PDB file of C-alpha atoms in Angstrom:
ATOM      1  CA  MET A 240      61.658 -11.824 -89.287  1.00 47.00           C
ATOM      2  CA  LEU A 241      61.062  -8.089 -89.241  1.00 42.00           C
ATOM      3  CA  ASP A 242      61.323  -7.874 -93.036  1.00 48.00           C
ATOM      4  CA  ILE A 243      58.736 -10.639 -93.442  1.00 50.00           C
ATOM      5  CA  ARG A 244      56.303  -8.717 -91.235  1.00 50.00           C
ATOM      6  CA  ARG A 245      56.879  -5.515 -93.193  1.00 51.00           C
ATOM      7  CA  ILE A 246      56.262  -7.291 -96.493  1.00 50.00           C
ATOM      8  CA  SER A 247      53.079  -8.875 -95.117  1.00 54.00           C
ATOM      9  CA  THR A 248      51.848  -5.506 -93.828  1.00 55.00           C
ATOM     10  CA  ASN A 249      52.572  -3.788 -97.153  1.00 55.00           C
ATOM     11  CA  ARG A 250      50.723  -6.486 -99.061  1.00 59.00           C
ATOM     12  CA  TRP A 251      47.724  -6.128 -96.750  1.00 51.00           C
ATOM     13  CA  TRP A 252      47.743  -2.339 -97.116  1.00 52.00           C
ATOM     14  CA  ASN A 253      48.012  -2.562-100.910  1.00 56.00           C
ATOM     15  CA  LYS A 254      45.061  -4.957-101.045  1.00 58.00           C
ATOM     16  CA  LYS A 255      43.031  -2.576 -98.866  1.00 56.00           C
ATOM     17  CA  LYS A 256      43.881   0.362-101.127  1.00 57.00           C
ATOM     18  CA  ASN A 257      42.942  -1.657-104.175  1.00 62.00           C
ATOM     19  CA  TRP A 258      39.591  -2.632-102.639  1.00 60.00           C
ATOM     20  CA  GLY A 259      38.932   0.970-101.644  1.00 61.00           C
ATOM     21  CA  LEU A 260      39.710   2.171-105.155  1.00 63.00           C
ATOM     22  CA  PHE A 261      37.505  -0.572-106.570  1.00 61.00           C
ATOM     23  CA  ILE A 262      34.578   0.377-104.324  1.00 67.00           C
ATOM     24  CA  PHE A 263      34.995   4.069-105.175  1.00 63.00           C
ATOM     25  CA  LEU A 264      35.066   3.297-108.920  1.00 63.00           C
ATOM     26  CA  LEU A 265      32.043   1.055-108.502  1.00 63.00           C
ATOM     27  CA  PHE A 266      30.234   3.883-106.702  1.00 61.00           C
ATOM     28  CA  LEU A 267      31.045   6.271-109.536  1.00 59.00           C
ATOM     29  CA  PHE A 268      29.817   3.674-112.041  1.00 59.00           C
ATOM     30  CA  PHE A 269      26.465   3.346-110.252  1.00 57.00           C
ATOM     31  CA  VAL A 270      26.159   7.126-110.012  1.00 54.00           C
ATOM     32  CA  ARG A 271      26.739   7.392-113.747  1.00 56.00           C
ATOM     33  CA  ILE A 272      24.262   4.693-114.794  1.00 56.00           C
ATOM     34  CA  SER A 273      21.630   6.004-112.349  1.00 53.00           C
ATOM     35  CA  LYS A 274      22.085   9.571-113.703  1.00 51.00           C
ATOM     36  CA  GLY A 275      22.693  10.945-110.237  1.00 50.00           C
ATOM     37  CA  SER A 276      19.688   9.332-108.560  1.00 54.00           C
ATOM     38  CA  LEU A 277      21.916   7.313-106.213  1.00 54.00           C
ATOM     39  CA  TYR A 278      23.637  10.482-105.084  1.00 51.00           C
ATOM     40  CA  LYS A 279      20.306  12.214-104.637  1.00 54.00           C
ATOM     41  CA  ASP A 280      18.989   9.360-102.516  1.00 58.00           C
ATOM     42  CA  PHE A 281      22.131   9.471-100.420  1.00 58.00           C
ATOM     43  CA  TYR A 282      21.731  13.228 -99.953  1.00 53.00           C
ATOM     44  CA  TYR A 283      18.077  12.637 -99.056  1.00 55.00           C
ATOM     45  CA  LEU A 284      19.053  10.269 -96.242  1.00 59.00           C
ATOM     46  CA  ILE A 285      21.765  12.410 -94.693  1.00 61.00           C
ATOM     47  CA  SER A 286      19.804  15.679 -94.947  1.00 56.00           C
ATOM     48  CA  LYS A 287      16.505  14.370 -93.613  1.00 55.00           C
ATOM     49  CA  PRO A 288      17.289  15.183 -89.946  1.00 58.00           C
ATOM     50  CA  PHE A 289      17.800  18.818 -90.920  1.00 54.00           C
ATOM     51  CA  TRP A 290      14.526  19.298 -92.778  1.00 55.00           C
ATOM     52  CA  PRO A 291      12.200  22.140 -91.587  1.00 50.00           C
ATOM     53  CA  GLY A 292      10.206  21.117 -88.586  1.00 53.00           C
ATOM     54  CA  GLN A 293       6.895  22.368 -87.231  1.00 52.00           C
ATOM     55  CA  TYR A 294       8.321  25.768 -86.276  1.00 48.00           C
ATOM     56  CA  GLN A 295       9.760  26.341 -89.738  1.00 49.00           C
ATOM     57  CA  ARG A 296       6.467  25.320 -91.331  1.00 57.00           C
ATOM     58  CA  GLU A 297       4.613  27.812 -89.138  1.00 60.00           C
ATOM     59  CA  VAL A 298       7.029  30.574 -90.136  1.00 49.00           C
ATOM     60  CA  LEU A 299       6.613  29.777 -93.812  1.00 50.00           C
ATOM     61  CA  THR A 300       2.832  29.574 -93.459  1.00 62.00           C
ATOM     62  CA  LYS A 301       2.776  32.957 -91.751  1.00 59.00           C
ATOM     63  CA  SER A 302       4.909  34.442 -94.520  1.00 54.00           C
ATOM     64  CA  VAL A 303       2.522  33.118 -97.153  1.00 57.00           C
ATOM     65  CA  GLU A 304      -0.450  34.538 -95.253  1.00 67.00           C
ATOM     66  CA  GLN A 305       1.238  37.942 -94.969  1.00 60.00           C
ATOM     67  CA  GLU A 306       2.000  37.932 -98.677  1.00 56.00           C
ATOM     68  CA  PHE A 307      -1.648  37.107 -99.384  1.00 63.00           C
ATOM     69  CA  LEU A 308      -2.859  39.952 -97.161  1.00 68.00           C
ATOM     70  CA  ILE A 309      -0.505  42.420 -98.856  1.00 57.00           C
ATOM     71  CA  ARG A 310      -1.739  41.343-102.273  1.00 64.00           C
ATOM     72  CA  LEU A 311      -5.344  41.600-101.083  1.00 71.00           C
ATOM     73  CA  LYS A 312      -4.830  45.122 -99.745  1.00 67.00           C
ATOM     74  CA  GLN A 313      -3.193  46.162-103.009  1.00 62.00           C
ATOM     75  CA  LEU A 314      -6.142  44.765-104.962  1.00 69.00           C
ATOM     76  CA  GLU A 315      -8.518  46.693-102.689  1.00 70.00           C
ATOM     77  CA  LYS A 316      -6.567  49.908-103.356  1.00 66.00           C
ATOM     78  CA  ASP A 317      -6.603  49.286-107.093  1.00 64.00           C
ATOM     79  CA  ASN A 318     -10.330  48.539-106.973  1.00 65.00           C
ATOM     80  CA  LYS A 319     -11.003  51.738-105.013  1.00 64.00           C
ATOM     81  CA  ARG A 320      -8.980  53.815-107.471  1.00 59.00           C
ATOM     82  CA  LEU A 321     -10.833  52.283-110.442  1.00 60.00           C
ATOM     83  CA  ARG A 322     -14.154  53.043-108.766  1.00 58.00           C
ATOM     84  CA  GLU A 323     -13.097  56.634-108.240  1.00 57.00           C
ATOM     85  CA  ILE A 324     -12.081  56.936-111.870  1.00 53.00           C
ATOM     86  CA  LEU A 325     -15.369  55.442-113.056  1.00 56.00           C
ATOM     87  CA  SER A 326     -17.334  57.699-110.716  1.00 54.00           C
ATOM     88  CA  LEU A 327     -15.500  60.734-112.024  1.00 55.00           C
ATOM     89  CA  GLN A 328     -16.068  59.643-115.605  1.00 53.00           C
ATOM     90  CA  ARG A 329     -19.784  59.344-114.973  1.00 53.00           C
ATOM     91  CA  LEU A 330     -19.799  62.810-113.468  1.00 53.00           C
ATOM     92  CA  SER A 331     -17.738  64.196-116.339  1.00 49.00           C
ATOM     93  CA  ASP A 332     -19.284  64.556-119.777  1.00 50.00           C
ATOM     94  CA  SER A 333     -18.318  66.336-122.958  1.00 47.00           C
ATOM     95  CA  GLU A 334     -18.516  69.659-121.076  1.00 73.00           C
ATOM     96  CA  SER A 335     -15.561  68.805-118.813  1.00 85.00           C
ATOM     97  CA  ILE A 336     -11.801  69.158-119.291  1.00 91.00           C
ATOM     98  CA  SER A 337      -9.218  66.686-117.994  1.00 91.00           C
ATOM     99  CA  ALA A 338      -6.101  68.237-116.445  1.00 92.00           C
ATOM    100  CA  ASN A 339      -2.989  67.292-114.499  1.00 92.00           C
ATOM    101  CA  VAL A 340      -1.801  68.983-111.309  1.00 92.00           C
ATOM    102  CA  ILE A 341       1.590  70.592-112.001  1.00 92.00           C
ATOM    103  CA  SER A 342       1.989  72.586-108.768  1.00 91.00           C
ATOM    104  CA  ARG A 343       0.342  72.705-105.366  1.00 88.00           C
ATOM    105  CA  LYS A 344       0.325  74.893-102.271  1.00 86.00           C
ATOM    106  CA  THR A 345      -1.995  72.903-100.063  1.00 83.00           C
ATOM    107  CA  GLY A 346      -0.320  73.726 -96.754  1.00 77.00           C
ATOM    108  CA  SER A 347       0.209  77.438 -97.226  1.00 67.00           C
ATOM    109  CA  PHE A 348      -2.151  80.356 -96.664  1.00 71.00           C
ATOM    110  CA  TRP A 349      -2.970  80.435-100.393  1.00 77.00           C
ATOM    111  CA  ARG A 350      -4.400  76.907-100.497  1.00 90.00           C
ATOM    112  CA  GLN A 351      -4.307  76.378-104.243  1.00 92.00           C
ATOM    113  CA  ILE A 352      -3.244  74.020-107.034  1.00 93.00           C
ATOM    114  CA  ILE A 353      -2.123  74.819-110.573  1.00 93.00           C
ATOM    115  CA  LEU A 354      -3.286  72.768-113.555  1.00 94.00           C
ATOM    116  CA  ASN A 355      -1.770  72.233-116.994  1.00 93.00           C
ATOM    117  CA  LYS A 356      -4.875  73.456-118.852  1.00 92.00           C
ATOM    118  CA  GLY A 357      -5.690  77.115-119.429  1.00 93.00           C
ATOM    119  CA  ALA A 358      -7.553  79.588-121.611  1.00 93.00           C
ATOM    120  CA  LYS A 359      -6.476  77.952-124.863  1.00 93.00           C
ATOM    121  CA  ASP A 360      -8.141  74.723-123.667  1.00 92.00           C
ATOM    122  CA  GLY A 361     -11.414  76.467-122.846  1.00 92.00           C
ATOM    123  CA  VAL A 362     -10.934  76.747-119.075  1.00 94.00           C
ATOM    124  CA  GLU A 363     -12.988  79.621-117.645  1.00 93.00           C
ATOM    125  CA  ILE A 364     -12.723  81.480-114.368  1.00 93.00           C
ATOM    126  CA  GLY A 365     -15.349  80.214-111.939  1.00 92.00           C
ATOM    127  CA  SER A 366     -15.300  76.609-113.190  1.00 93.00           C
ATOM    128  CA  PHE A 367     -15.506  73.989-110.471  1.00 94.00           C
ATOM    129  CA  VAL A 368     -12.837  71.294-110.207  1.00 94.00           C
ATOM    130  CA  VAL A 369     -13.408  67.719-109.057  1.00 91.00           C
ATOM    131  CA  GLY A 370     -10.991  64.852-108.459  1.00 89.00           C
ATOM    132  CA  PRO A 371     -10.864  61.425-106.823  1.00 86.00           C
ATOM    133  CA  GLY A 372     -12.996  61.791-103.706  1.00 85.00           C
ATOM    134  CA  GLY A 373     -15.137  64.697-104.887  1.00 88.00           C
ATOM    135  CA  LEU A 374     -15.150  68.476-105.117  1.00 93.00           C
ATOM    136  CA  LEU A 375     -11.780  70.225-104.740  1.00 94.00           C
ATOM    137  CA  GLY A 376     -12.324  73.897-105.488  1.00 95.00           C
ATOM    138  CA  ARG A 377     -12.939  76.512-108.149  1.00 95.00           C
ATOM    139  CA  VAL A 378     -10.816  78.087-110.903  1.00 95.00           C
ATOM    140  CA  GLU A 379      -9.626  81.480-109.653  1.00 94.00           C
ATOM    141  CA  ASN A 380      -7.638  82.663-112.668  1.00 94.00           C
ATOM    142  CA  THR A 381      -6.205  81.377-115.923  1.00 94.00           C
ATOM    143  CA  SER A 382      -3.257  81.959-118.225  1.00 93.00           C
ATOM    144  CA  LEU A 383      -2.937  80.745-121.776  1.00 92.00           C
ATOM    145  CA  PHE A 384      -1.609  77.323-120.729  1.00 93.00           C
ATOM    146  CA  THR A 385      -2.475  76.991-117.009  1.00 94.00           C
ATOM    147  CA  SER A 386      -5.215  77.621-114.474  1.00 94.00           C
ATOM    148  CA  THR A 387      -5.120  78.238-110.729  1.00 95.00           C
ATOM    149  CA  VAL A 388      -7.665  76.526-108.509  1.00 96.00           C
ATOM    150  CA  ARG A 389      -8.706  78.018-105.169  1.00 95.00           C
ATOM    151  CA  LEU A 390      -9.245  75.017-102.887  1.00 95.00           C
ATOM    152  CA  LEU A 391     -12.205  74.550-100.547  1.00 95.00           C
ATOM    153  CA  THR A 392      -9.805  75.024 -97.639  1.00 93.00           C
ATOM    154  CA  SER A 393      -8.929  78.578 -98.718  1.00 93.00           C
ATOM    155  CA  PRO A 394     -10.352  81.338 -96.465  1.00 91.00           C
ATOM    156  CA  GLU A 395     -11.782  82.948 -99.602  1.00 91.00           C
ATOM    157  CA  SER A 396     -13.726  79.837-100.634  1.00 93.00           C
ATOM    158  CA  LYS A 397     -17.525  79.702-100.178  1.00 92.00           C
ATOM    159  CA  VAL A 398     -19.736  76.936-101.561  1.00 92.00           C
ATOM    160  CA  GLY A 399     -23.370  76.029-100.973  1.00 92.00           C
ATOM    161  CA  VAL A 400     -23.727  72.482 -99.638  1.00 93.00           C
ATOM    162  CA  TRP A 401     -26.405  69.960 -98.771  1.00 90.00           C
ATOM    163  CA  VAL A 402     -26.755  67.337 -96.038  1.00 91.00           C
ATOM    164  CA  GLU A 403     -28.919  64.567 -97.420  1.00 83.00           C
ATOM    165  CA  ARG A 404     -29.889  62.915 -94.117  1.00 87.00           C
ATOM    166  CA  ILE A 405     -31.522  66.031 -92.671  1.00 88.00           C
ATOM    167  CA  GLN A 406     -32.431  67.594 -96.043  1.00 88.00           C
ATOM    168  CA  MET A 407     -30.756  70.865 -95.092  1.00 90.00           C
ATOM    169  CA  HIS A 408     -28.713  73.476 -96.970  1.00 92.00           C
ATOM    170  CA  GLY A 409     -25.582  75.053 -95.538  1.00 92.00           C
ATOM    171  CA  LEU A 410     -22.627  77.232 -96.509  1.00 93.00           C
ATOM    172  CA  LEU A 411     -19.139  75.732 -96.639  1.00 94.00           C
ATOM    173  CA  VAL A 412     -16.421  78.297 -95.854  1.00 94.00           C
ATOM    174  CA  GLY A 413     -12.677  77.676 -95.902  1.00 93.00           C
ATOM    175  CA  SER A 414     -10.798  78.375 -92.677  1.00 88.00           C
ATOM    176  CA  GLY A 415      -7.181  78.304 -93.872  1.00 87.00           C
ATOM    177  CA  ASN A 416      -6.555  74.804 -92.520  1.00 89.00           C
ATOM    178  CA  ASP A 417      -7.488  71.302 -93.660  1.00 87.00           C
ATOM    179  CA  TYR A 418     -10.957  71.448 -92.062  1.00 91.00           C
ATOM    180  CA  PRO A 419     -13.366  74.003 -93.542  1.00 94.00           C
ATOM    181  CA  LYS A 420     -16.545  74.855 -91.670  1.00 93.00           C
ATOM    182  CA  VAL A 421     -20.129  74.486 -92.780  1.00 93.00           C
ATOM    183  CA  THR A 422     -22.687  76.891 -91.319  1.00 91.00           C
ATOM    184  CA  PHE A 423     -26.391  76.118 -90.916  1.00 89.00           C
ATOM    185  CA  TYR A 424     -28.640  79.076 -90.185  1.00 83.00           C
ATOM    186  CA  ASN A 425     -30.889  77.016 -87.980  1.00 80.00           C
ATOM    187  CA  LYS A 426     -29.703  76.167 -84.492  1.00 76.00           C
ATOM    188  CA  ASP A 427     -32.240  73.355 -84.052  1.00 80.00           C
ATOM    189  CA  ILE A 428     -31.073  71.070 -86.869  1.00 85.00           C
ATOM    190  CA  ASP A 429     -30.078  67.519 -85.998  1.00 87.00           C
ATOM    191  CA  ILE A 430     -26.603  67.537 -87.533  1.00 89.00           C
ATOM    192  CA  LYS A 431     -24.406  64.624 -86.450  1.00 90.00           C
ATOM    193  CA  VAL A 432     -20.803  63.521 -86.747  1.00 91.00           C
ATOM    194  CA  GLY A 433     -20.532  61.238 -89.764  1.00 90.00           C
ATOM    195  CA  ASP A 434     -23.171  62.983 -91.892  1.00 91.00           C
ATOM    196  CA  PHE A 435     -22.195  63.292 -95.551  1.00 90.00           C
ATOM    197  CA  VAL A 436     -21.931  66.736 -97.122  1.00 91.00           C
ATOM    198  CA  LEU A 437     -22.693  67.070-100.844  1.00 90.00           C
ATOM    199  CA  SER A 438     -22.975  69.843-103.392  1.00 89.00           C
ATOM    200  CA  SER A 439     -26.312  71.640-103.168  1.00 86.00           C
ATOM    201  CA  PRO A 440     -29.119  70.592-105.531  1.00 83.00           C
ATOM    202  CA  ALA A 441     -30.162  74.244-105.557  1.00 83.00           C
ATOM    203  CA  SER A 442     -26.927  75.378-107.217  1.00 79.00           C
ATOM    204  CA  THR A 443     -27.127  76.578-110.827  1.00 77.00           C
ATOM    205  CA  LEU A 444     -23.349  76.477-111.362  1.00 78.00           C
ATOM    206  CA  LEU A 445     -22.484  73.066-109.919  1.00 82.00           C
ATOM    207  CA  PRO A 446     -24.018  69.615-110.540  1.00 82.00           C
ATOM    208  CA  PRO A 447     -25.934  68.403-107.478  1.00 84.00           C
ATOM    209  CA  ASN A 448     -24.825  65.691-105.064  1.00 84.00           C
ATOM    210  CA  ILE A 449     -21.092  65.800-105.748  1.00 87.00           C
ATOM    211  CA  PRO A 450     -19.364  64.354-102.645  1.00 89.00           C
ATOM    212  CA  ILE A 451     -17.533  66.969-100.577  1.00 91.00           C
ATOM    213  CA  GLY A 452     -16.861  65.681 -97.080  1.00 90.00           C
ATOM    214  CA  ILE A 453     -18.016  64.226 -93.775  1.00 91.00           C
ATOM    215  CA  ILE A 454     -19.030  66.063 -90.605  1.00 93.00           C
ATOM    216  CA  GLN A 455     -16.133  65.578 -88.195  1.00 92.00           C
ATOM    217  CA  SER A 456     -17.277  67.692 -85.240  1.00 92.00           C
ATOM    218  CA  VAL A 457     -20.149  70.021 -84.358  1.00 90.00           C
ATOM    219  CA  ASP A 458     -19.731  73.410 -82.686  1.00 85.00           C
ATOM    220  CA  GLU A 459     -22.342  74.399 -80.108  1.00 71.00           C
ATOM    221  CA  GLU A 460     -21.281  77.924 -79.115  1.00 66.00           C
ATOM    222  CA  PHE A 461     -23.489  79.816 -81.600  1.00 65.00           C
ATOM    223  CA  LYS A 462     -27.102  80.473 -80.622  1.00 67.00           C
ATOM    224  CA  ALA A 463     -28.593  81.660 -83.885  1.00 72.00           C
ATOM    225  CA  LYS A 464     -26.787  79.157 -86.086  1.00 82.00           C
ATOM    226  CA  LYS A 465     -24.902  75.887 -85.918  1.00 87.00           C
ATOM    227  CA  THR A 466     -21.458  75.194 -87.409  1.00 90.00           C
ATOM    228  CA  ALA A 467     -19.509  72.029 -87.993  1.00 93.00           C
ATOM    229  CA  ASN A 468     -16.005  71.065 -89.103  1.00 94.00           C
ATOM    230  CA  ILE A 469     -15.723  69.050 -92.297  1.00 93.00           C
ATOM    231  CA  LEU A 470     -13.274  66.317 -93.228  1.00 92.00           C
ATOM    232  CA  LEU A 471     -12.886  66.668 -97.001  1.00 91.00           C
ATOM    233  CA  LEU A 472     -12.991  63.549 -99.159  1.00 89.00           C
ATOM    234  CA  GLY A 473     -10.866  64.995-101.966  1.00 88.00           C
ATOM    235  CA  LYS A 474      -7.164  65.143-101.085  1.00 88.00           C
ATOM    236  CA  PRO A 475      -5.486  67.839-103.254  1.00 87.00           C
ATOM    237  CA  GLN A 476      -2.129  67.171-101.590  1.00 86.00           C
ATOM    238  CA  ALA A 477      -2.120  63.685-103.089  1.00 85.00           C
ATOM    239  CA  ILE A 478      -4.011  63.724-106.393  1.00 85.00           C
ATOM    240  CA  ASP A 479      -2.316  64.216-109.746  1.00 87.00           C
ATOM    241  CA  TRP A 480      -5.279  64.605-112.109  1.00 87.00           C
ATOM    242  CA  VAL A 481      -8.658  66.363-112.044  1.00 91.00           C
ATOM    243  CA  GLN A 482     -11.697  67.270-114.120  1.00 91.00           C
ATOM    244  CA  ILE A 483     -12.669  70.889-114.760  1.00 94.00           C
ATOM    245  CA  LEU A 484     -16.426  71.375-115.082  1.00 90.00           C
ATOM    246  CA  LYS A 485     -17.285  74.147-117.526  1.00 77.00           C
ATOM    247  CA  VAL A 486     -19.399  77.009-116.237  1.00 64.00           C
ATOM    248  CA  GLU A 487     -23.010  76.678-117.338  1.00 58.00           C
ATOM    249  CA  ILE A 488     -24.582  79.911-118.592  1.00 49.00           C
TER     250      ILE A 488
END
């Protein structure tokens, strides 16, 4: 009796295995003829509960927005740089010399940069140097292949300037730090923070209206004259190319 039961159980188990193998082979057959679409649909159904929800969509949306803002800021920087280049090209004509900055001492007492153009390129002592942002300084000495530029921040630098809003001349003098001072020999002028300082139209050595800086603060301690600190637009610690304006005789 026990043997009969064992035989019956074995037969039942063998039939079940055969049906399971048949179903599995049938599944593989359908997968093959459907080129994987059946499997993909099956994966679609079992993975659907784990799809990104509202929170994930918000995170992804925020990431896309941040990427867009970064790209926009980069485009703004590129646009600003191109405008500076075009502005400098308009200022520069056939009487100017392009040069690269090969050394700089913008934080020391000397306050100078060295360029890769010198006497052999026609650079003359006294030539003014401009870069992205505006006026940077003046050529102090030259060698055959290089020239040294005394920056506007140098204590030895003096340049005549002009404030367009009040139609007033002043003298820009370096103070050995990043903020040179401009002196107006009229204590009653209406100079204000934010006023733009340009090269003087009265200068015979420098083209007029070259951007120099912005009034950052105004000193009130002098009675006979008024002085102000200037935030320079040209950044010699960051630029890598300039234009040397030839001295006009």
